[in-house]
Amino acid sequence: MSKERQVPVDDRLLTTNPNDIFDDPDIDVVIEVMGGIEETRSLLVKALRNKKHIVTANKDLMALHGPELLLEATANQCDLFYEASVAGGIPILRGLVDGLASDRITKMMGIVNGTTNFILTKMSKNGSAYEDVLKEAQELGYAEADPTSDVSGLDAARKMAILSTLGFSMTIDLDDVKVQGITEISKDDLEYSQKLGYTMKLIGIASRYGEKVEVSVQPTLLPETHPLASVNDEYNAVYVYGEAVGETMFYGPGAGSLPTATAVVSDLVNVLKNMRLGVNGRSAVSPQYPKALKGPEDVYAKFFIRLHVSDEVGVLANITSIFSEYGVSFDKILQLPLKQKESSEIVLITHRASLFNLDRIKQELSNYEMIKEIKSAYRVEGEELL
Ligand code: HSE
């Protein structure tokens, strides 16, 4: 109530009691931008049961309870729109549901968290330190109240659960999304990526092959010529590959008050259009396919691997033979001396391998005494056409 606002608002229109809104027959639409999960869910269910349409920007809520809230909305002939929950001002949800309704989407790759994209851009381009850039992202208002959900990849995972549920017409729960954040990325990883012609981004990947899908979020190397590689600072983009349309990319501001407000008010306009046509509550489509998730043996990618090894005769030959046991060969390889005596650093990019085989290779490498440490291992994407 006492919050300072940039526009004048008649005090008589303000309340801290949600029931004042739910019980008012003159109110048709509730716009929820307060955040929170369990309490907010009960309030929205109450609003729907009181026949109020809902517009929400709440990705945490929609990633966890979206399907049940949409069913509740349909049962009450109400609309429930949530365009602002993914990628701020980019109309990606309507892009998937309406714009690409005629196509079969096989892959989506998203930079859907502005904070981490800002951090990785500043670390790669200016050599800035992680903590300094995180602080700057918080001051600029990109980060969540608790930035752990940004840097751990959870915020991006929530958005990927929402995107893949719509894009693949299959209920993907937050727990189905494998997540790795950016906290372990070192300056060395970023420098080697650049040396090898790649850009490191936090990428949400949703891919379908046949009936099965994989949804994950992780630091990923992209060729510097890939359209997502030039999405910098706090910007977001979702690259969508459809069987008929081929490659598309939706780009824009993923956070910030005006971009988010654009999405929220566009949803409101859609509710009003539906009211005029008398068709509210009919646009939520139930997922068409049963959930079928790929296992690690079905997920293939190239990988960037950085190792610290003893600088001894035969070490490279032995590493090569561990990889070739699993049918994996190298696309690129760098070997450089380290400051520590008799140690060197090997950085390699593999050809395509399954996640399952990569894990087995990592296990064997860690048991091999000439390998001092597996410093990092990241996916490489964006080099194959689907
Ligand atoms: N913390 C989020 C981000 C805000 O950095 O993208 C928008 O969801």
Coordinates of C-alpha atoms and ligand atoms in Angstrom, one line a residue:
M1 CA 0.0 0.0 0.0
S2 CA 2.7 2.4 1.0
K3 CA 5.0 1.5 -1.9
E4 CA 6.1 4.5 -3.9
R5 CA 4.8 4.3 -7.4
Q6 CA 5.9 6.0 -10.7
V7 CA 2.3 6.7 -11.6
P8 CA -0.4 8.2 -9.4
V9 CA -2.9 5.6 -8.1
D10 CA -6.2 6.4 -6.2
D11 CA -5.7 4.9 -2.7
R12 CA -9.3 3.6 -2.7
L13 CA -8.2 1.2 -5.4
L14 CA -5.5 -0.4 -3.3
T15 CA -6.0 -3.3 -0.8
T16 CA -3.8 -5.8 1.0
N17 CA -6.7 -8.2 1.3
P18 CA -7.0 -10.6 -1.7
N19 CA -10.6 -11.3 -0.8
D20 CA -11.5 -7.7 -1.6
I21 CA -10.5 -8.6 -5.2
F22 CA -12.0 -12.1 -5.4
D23 CA -15.3 -11.0 -4.0
D24 CA -15.7 -8.0 -6.2
P25 CA -18.1 -8.9 -9.1
D26 CA -16.8 -5.9 -11.1
I27 CA -13.3 -7.4 -11.4
D28 CA -12.8 -9.8 -14.3
V29 CA -9.1 -10.2 -14.4
V30 CA -6.4 -10.8 -11.7
I31 CA -2.8 -9.9 -12.7
E32 CA -0.4 -11.7 -10.4
V33 CA 3.1 -10.2 -10.2
M34 CA 3.8 -10.8 -6.5
G35 CA 5.8 -14.1 -6.9
G36 CA 5.9 -16.9 -4.4
I37 CA 4.7 -20.5 -4.9
E38 CA 2.3 -22.2 -2.4
E39 CA 0.5 -19.3 -1.0
T40 CA 0.2 -17.8 -4.5
R41 CA -1.1 -21.0 -5.9
S42 CA -4.0 -21.2 -3.4
L43 CA -4.8 -17.5 -4.1
L44 CA -4.9 -18.1 -7.8
V45 CA -7.1 -21.2 -7.4
K46 CA -9.5 -19.2 -5.3
A47 CA -9.5 -16.4 -8.0
L48 CA -10.2 -19.0 -10.7
R49 CA -13.1 -20.5 -8.7
N50 CA -14.5 -17.0 -8.4
K51 CA -14.3 -16.8 -12.2
K52 CA -11.5 -14.3 -12.5
H53 CA -9.2 -14.7 -15.5
I54 CA -5.5 -14.7 -14.5
V55 CA -2.4 -13.1 -16.0
T56 CA 0.8 -14.1 -14.3
A57 CA 4.5 -13.6 -14.7
N58 CA 5.3 -16.3 -12.1
K59 CA 7.7 -18.8 -13.7
D60 CA 8.4 -20.6 -10.3
L61 CA 4.7 -21.3 -9.9
M62 CA 4.0 -22.2 -13.6
A63 CA 7.1 -24.5 -13.7
L64 CA 5.8 -26.4 -10.7
H65 CA 2.0 -26.2 -10.9
G66 CA 1.3 -24.9 -14.4
P67 CA -0.6 -28.1 -15.7
E68 CA -3.0 -28.2 -12.6
L69 CA -3.7 -24.5 -12.7
L70 CA -4.4 -24.6 -16.4
L71 CA -6.9 -27.5 -15.8
E72 CA -8.5 -25.4 -13.0
A73 CA -8.8 -22.4 -15.4
T74 CA -10.4 -24.5 -18.1
A75 CA -12.9 -26.0 -15.6
N76 CA -13.9 -22.5 -14.6
Q77 CA -14.0 -21.2 -18.2
C78 CA -11.3 -18.8 -17.4
D79 CA -8.1 -17.8 -19.2
L80 CA -4.7 -18.3 -17.6
F81 CA -1.9 -16.6 -19.5
Y82 CA 1.8 -16.5 -18.5
E83 CA 3.8 -15.0 -21.4
A84 CA 6.0 -13.0 -19.1
S85 CA 7.2 -16.1 -17.2
V86 CA 9.7 -17.0 -19.9
A87 CA 12.2 -14.7 -21.5
G88 CA 10.5 -11.4 -20.4
G89 CA 9.5 -9.3 -23.4
I90 CA 10.0 -12.0 -26.1
P91 CA 6.7 -13.5 -27.2
I92 CA 8.1 -17.0 -27.2
L93 CA 5.1 -18.8 -25.7
R94 CA 2.7 -17.5 -28.3
G95 CA 5.5 -18.1 -30.9
L96 CA 5.5 -21.8 -30.0
V97 CA 1.8 -22.3 -29.4
D98 CA 0.4 -20.2 -32.3
G99 CA 3.2 -19.2 -34.7
L100 CA 4.6 -22.7 -35.0
A101 CA 1.4 -24.6 -34.3
S102 CA 1.7 -26.3 -37.7
D103 CA 5.2 -27.6 -37.2
R104 CA 6.9 -30.4 -35.2
I105 CA 9.6 -28.9 -33.0
T106 CA 12.6 -31.1 -32.6
K107 CA 15.0 -28.8 -30.7
M108 CA 15.0 -25.7 -28.6
M109 CA 18.2 -24.0 -27.2
G110 CA 17.6 -21.1 -25.0
I111 CA 19.6 -18.4 -23.3
V112 CA 16.7 -17.8 -20.8
N113 CA 18.5 -16.3 -17.8
G114 CA 19.7 -12.7 -18.2
T115 CA 21.9 -12.6 -15.1
T116 CA 24.1 -15.6 -16.1
N117 CA 24.4 -14.3 -19.7
F118 CA 25.5 -10.9 -18.3
I119 CA 28.0 -12.6 -16.1
L120 CA 29.5 -14.9 -18.8
T121 CA 29.6 -12.0 -21.3
K122 CA 31.5 -9.7 -18.9
M123 CA 33.9 -12.5 -17.8
S124 CA 34.7 -13.5 -21.4
K125 CA 34.9 -10.1 -23.0
N126 CA 36.3 -7.9 -20.2
G127 CA 38.0 -10.6 -18.1
S128 CA 35.9 -9.4 -15.1
A129 CA 35.8 -11.5 -11.9
Y130 CA 32.6 -13.6 -11.3
E131 CA 31.8 -12.0 -7.9
D132 CA 32.1 -8.4 -9.3
V133 CA 29.8 -9.0 -12.2
L134 CA 27.2 -10.9 -10.1
K135 CA 27.1 -7.9 -7.8
E136 CA 26.6 -5.6 -10.9
A137 CA 23.8 -7.8 -12.2
Q138 CA 22.1 -7.6 -8.8
E139 CA 22.5 -3.8 -8.7
L140 CA 21.0 -3.6 -12.2
G141 CA 18.0 -5.6 -11.1
Y142 CA 18.5 -8.6 -13.4
A143 CA 19.0 -11.2 -10.6
E144 CA 16.4 -12.9 -8.5
A145 CA 16.0 -11.8 -4.9
D146 CA 18.1 -14.8 -4.1
P147 CA 20.6 -15.0 -7.0
T148 CA 21.4 -18.6 -6.2
S149 CA 18.5 -19.6 -8.4
D150 CA 20.1 -17.7 -11.3
V151 CA 23.7 -18.9 -11.0
S152 CA 22.7 -22.5 -10.1
G153 CA 20.7 -22.7 -13.3
L154 CA 17.4 -23.3 -11.5
D155 CA 15.7 -20.2 -12.9
A156 CA 16.6 -21.3 -16.5
A157 CA 15.4 -24.8 -15.7
R158 CA 12.0 -23.5 -14.6
K159 CA 11.8 -21.7 -17.9
M160 CA 12.9 -24.7 -19.9
A161 CA 10.2 -26.9 -18.2
I162 CA 7.6 -24.4 -19.3
L163 CA 9.0 -24.1 -22.9
S164 CA 9.4 -27.8 -23.4
T165 CA 5.9 -28.6 -22.1
L166 CA 4.5 -26.3 -24.7
G167 CA 6.9 -27.0 -27.5
F168 CA 6.7 -30.8 -27.2
S169 CA 3.1 -31.0 -26.0
M170 CA 4.3 -33.2 -23.2
T171 CA 4.2 -32.5 -19.4
I172 CA 7.8 -31.8 -18.4
D173 CA 8.2 -31.4 -14.7
L174 CA 11.0 -29.3 -13.1
D175 CA 12.5 -32.5 -11.7
D176 CA 12.9 -33.9 -15.3
V177 CA 15.3 -31.1 -16.2
K178 CA 19.0 -31.9 -15.5
V179 CA 20.7 -28.7 -14.2
Q180 CA 24.3 -27.5 -13.9
G181 CA 24.9 -23.8 -13.1
I182 CA 27.8 -21.4 -13.9
T183 CA 29.5 -21.3 -10.5
E184 CA 32.3 -23.7 -11.5
I185 CA 33.3 -22.0 -14.7
S186 CA 36.8 -20.6 -14.6
K187 CA 38.6 -17.9 -16.6
D188 CA 40.7 -20.7 -18.1
D189 CA 37.6 -22.5 -19.4
L190 CA 36.5 -19.2 -21.0
E191 CA 39.9 -18.5 -22.5
Y192 CA 40.3 -22.0 -24.0
S193 CA 36.8 -21.9 -25.4
Q194 CA 37.7 -18.7 -27.2
K195 CA 41.1 -20.1 -28.4
L196 CA 39.2 -23.0 -30.0
G197 CA 36.6 -20.8 -31.7
Y198 CA 33.8 -21.2 -29.2
T199 CA 31.7 -19.0 -26.9
M200 CA 30.5 -20.3 -23.5
K201 CA 26.9 -19.7 -22.6
L202 CA 24.4 -21.1 -20.1
I203 CA 22.1 -23.0 -22.5
G204 CA 18.8 -24.7 -21.9
I205 CA 18.5 -27.6 -24.3
A206 CA 15.3 -29.3 -25.1
S207 CA 15.6 -31.9 -27.8
R208 CA 13.3 -34.6 -29.2
Y209 CA 14.3 -37.6 -31.1
G210 CA 11.3 -39.9 -32.0
E211 CA 9.1 -40.2 -29.0
K212 CA 11.7 -39.3 -26.4
V213 CA 12.9 -35.9 -25.1
E214 CA 15.8 -34.5 -23.2
V215 CA 15.6 -31.3 -21.2
S216 CA 18.7 -29.8 -19.5
V217 CA 20.5 -26.6 -18.6
Q218 CA 24.3 -26.4 -18.5
P219 CA 27.3 -24.3 -19.5
T220 CA 27.7 -25.1 -23.2
L221 CA 30.3 -24.2 -25.8
L222 CA 28.8 -22.8 -29.1
P223 CA 30.7 -22.1 -32.3
E224 CA 31.3 -18.3 -32.3
T225 CA 29.4 -18.2 -35.6
H226 CA 26.2 -19.7 -34.1
P227 CA 23.3 -17.1 -33.7
L228 CA 23.1 -17.7 -30.0
A229 CA 26.8 -17.0 -29.5
S230 CA 26.2 -13.3 -30.3
V231 CA 23.4 -12.9 -27.7
N232 CA 25.2 -10.9 -25.1
D233 CA 24.8 -9.1 -21.8
E234 CA 21.4 -9.5 -20.2
Y235 CA 19.6 -10.4 -23.4
N236 CA 17.8 -13.7 -23.9
A237 CA 17.1 -15.7 -27.0
V238 CA 15.4 -19.0 -27.9
Y239 CA 16.6 -20.9 -30.9
V240 CA 13.8 -23.2 -32.2
Y241 CA 14.3 -25.8 -34.8
G242 CA 11.1 -27.1 -36.5
E243 CA 11.0 -30.0 -39.0
A244 CA 9.4 -27.8 -41.6
V245 CA 10.4 -24.3 -40.8
G246 CA 14.1 -25.1 -40.0
E247 CA 16.0 -22.7 -37.9
T248 CA 14.3 -19.7 -36.1
M249 CA 15.5 -17.5 -33.3
F250 CA 13.5 -15.3 -31.0
Y251 CA 15.6 -12.6 -29.4
G252 CA 15.1 -9.7 -27.0
P253 CA 15.1 -8.5 -23.4
G254 CA 14.5 -11.3 -20.9
A255 CA 14.0 -9.1 -17.8
G256 CA 13.3 -5.6 -16.8
S257 CA 10.1 -3.8 -15.8
L258 CA 9.0 -2.5 -19.3
P259 CA 9.7 -5.7 -21.3
T260 CA 7.9 -7.8 -18.6
A261 CA 5.0 -5.3 -18.5
T262 CA 4.7 -5.6 -22.3
A263 CA 4.2 -9.3 -22.0
V264 CA 1.8 -8.9 -19.1
V265 CA -0.4 -6.3 -20.8
S266 CA -0.4 -8.3 -24.1
D267 CA -1.8 -11.2 -22.1
L268 CA -4.4 -8.9 -20.7
V269 CA -5.3 -7.7 -24.2
N270 CA -5.8 -11.4 -25.2
V271 CA -8.1 -12.0 -22.2
L272 CA -10.2 -9.0 -23.3
K273 CA -10.3 -10.1 -26.9
N274 CA -11.6 -13.5 -25.7
M275 CA -14.2 -11.8 -23.5
R276 CA -15.4 -9.9 -26.5
L277 CA -15.7 -13.1 -28.5
G278 CA -17.1 -15.1 -25.5
V279 CA -14.4 -17.8 -25.8
N280 CA -12.5 -17.5 -22.5
G281 CA -11.1 -20.7 -21.0
R282 CA -10.8 -22.5 -24.3
S283 CA -7.2 -21.8 -25.3
A284 CA -5.2 -24.0 -22.9
V285 CA -4.3 -27.2 -24.8
S286 CA -3.7 -30.3 -22.7
P287 CA -0.4 -32.1 -23.5
Q288 CA -0.9 -34.5 -26.4
Y289 CA 1.9 -37.0 -25.7
P290 CA 2.8 -39.1 -22.7
K291 CA 6.0 -38.2 -21.0
A292 CA 9.0 -40.1 -22.4
L293 CA 12.5 -39.0 -21.3
K294 CA 15.8 -39.9 -22.9
G295 CA 18.4 -41.6 -20.7
P296 CA 22.1 -40.8 -20.8
E297 CA 22.7 -43.5 -23.4
D298 CA 20.3 -41.6 -25.8
V299 CA 21.8 -38.1 -25.4
Y300 CA 24.7 -37.4 -27.8
A301 CA 26.9 -34.3 -27.9
K302 CA 30.4 -33.3 -28.5
F303 CA 32.4 -32.4 -25.3
F304 CA 35.1 -30.0 -24.2
I305 CA 37.4 -31.6 -21.6
R306 CA 40.2 -30.0 -19.8
L307 CA 42.8 -32.2 -17.9
H308 CA 45.9 -31.6 -15.8
V309 CA 48.3 -34.4 -16.5
S310 CA 51.8 -35.5 -15.6
D311 CA 54.1 -34.4 -18.4
E312 CA 55.4 -37.9 -19.2
V313 CA 56.0 -40.0 -22.3
G314 CA 52.9 -41.9 -23.4
V315 CA 50.3 -39.9 -21.4
L316 CA 48.6 -38.6 -24.6
A317 CA 48.6 -42.1 -26.2
N318 CA 47.0 -43.6 -23.1
I319 CA 44.3 -40.9 -22.9
T320 CA 43.6 -41.5 -26.6
S321 CA 43.2 -45.2 -25.9
I322 CA 40.7 -44.7 -23.0
F323 CA 38.6 -42.6 -25.3
S324 CA 38.9 -45.0 -28.2
E325 CA 37.8 -47.9 -26.0
Y326 CA 34.4 -46.2 -26.1
G327 CA 34.5 -45.4 -29.8
V328 CA 35.2 -41.7 -29.1
S329 CA 37.8 -39.7 -31.1
F330 CA 39.0 -36.1 -30.9
D331 CA 38.0 -33.2 -33.1
K332 CA 40.5 -30.7 -31.6
I333 CA 43.3 -31.0 -29.1
L334 CA 45.7 -28.5 -27.4
Q335 CA 48.5 -29.4 -25.0
L336 CA 50.3 -26.6 -23.0
P337 CA 52.9 -26.7 -20.3
L338 CA 51.7 -25.7 -16.8
K339 CA 53.7 -23.6 -14.3
Q340 CA 53.8 -26.5 -11.9
K341 CA 56.9 -28.6 -12.9
E342 CA 56.4 -31.8 -14.9
S343 CA 52.7 -31.1 -15.5
S344 CA 50.8 -30.0 -18.5
E345 CA 47.3 -29.1 -19.5
I346 CA 45.4 -30.9 -22.2
V347 CA 42.3 -29.4 -23.7
L348 CA 40.3 -31.4 -26.1
I349 CA 37.0 -31.4 -28.0
T350 CA 35.6 -34.8 -28.7
H351 CA 33.5 -36.0 -31.6
R352 CA 30.0 -37.0 -30.7
A353 CA 29.6 -39.3 -27.8
S354 CA 26.7 -40.4 -25.5
L355 CA 26.5 -38.9 -22.0
F356 CA 26.6 -42.4 -20.7
N357 CA 30.0 -43.1 -22.4
L358 CA 31.3 -39.7 -21.4
D359 CA 30.6 -40.6 -17.7
R360 CA 32.4 -43.9 -18.1
I361 CA 35.4 -42.2 -19.8
K362 CA 35.6 -39.6 -17.0
Q363 CA 35.5 -42.5 -14.4
E364 CA 38.4 -44.2 -16.2
L365 CA 40.4 -41.0 -16.5
S366 CA 40.0 -40.3 -12.8
N367 CA 41.4 -43.7 -12.0
Y368 CA 44.5 -43.3 -14.2
E369 CA 47.5 -42.1 -12.1
M370 CA 49.0 -39.9 -14.8
I371 CA 45.9 -37.7 -14.7
K372 CA 46.1 -35.3 -11.9
E373 CA 42.7 -33.7 -12.3
I374 CA 39.8 -33.5 -14.6
K375 CA 39.4 -29.7 -14.4
S376 CA 36.2 -29.4 -16.5
A377 CA 33.9 -31.1 -19.0
Y378 CA 31.2 -29.2 -20.9
R379 CA 28.9 -29.9 -23.8
V380 CA 29.5 -28.5 -27.2
E381 CA 26.4 -27.8 -29.2
G382 CA 25.3 -26.0 -32.4
E383 CA 27.6 -27.6 -34.9
E384 CA 25.3 -30.3 -36.4
L385 CA 22.2 -29.6 -38.4
L386 CA 19.4 -31.7 -37.1
Ligands
HSE1 N1 16.6 -13.3 -12.8 C1 15.9 -13.5 -14.1 C2 17.0 -13.4 -15.2 C3 14.9 -12.5 -14.3 O1 18.2 -13.1 -14.9 O2 16.8 -13.7 -16.3 C4 13.9 -12.7 -15.5 O3 13.2 -13.9 -15.3

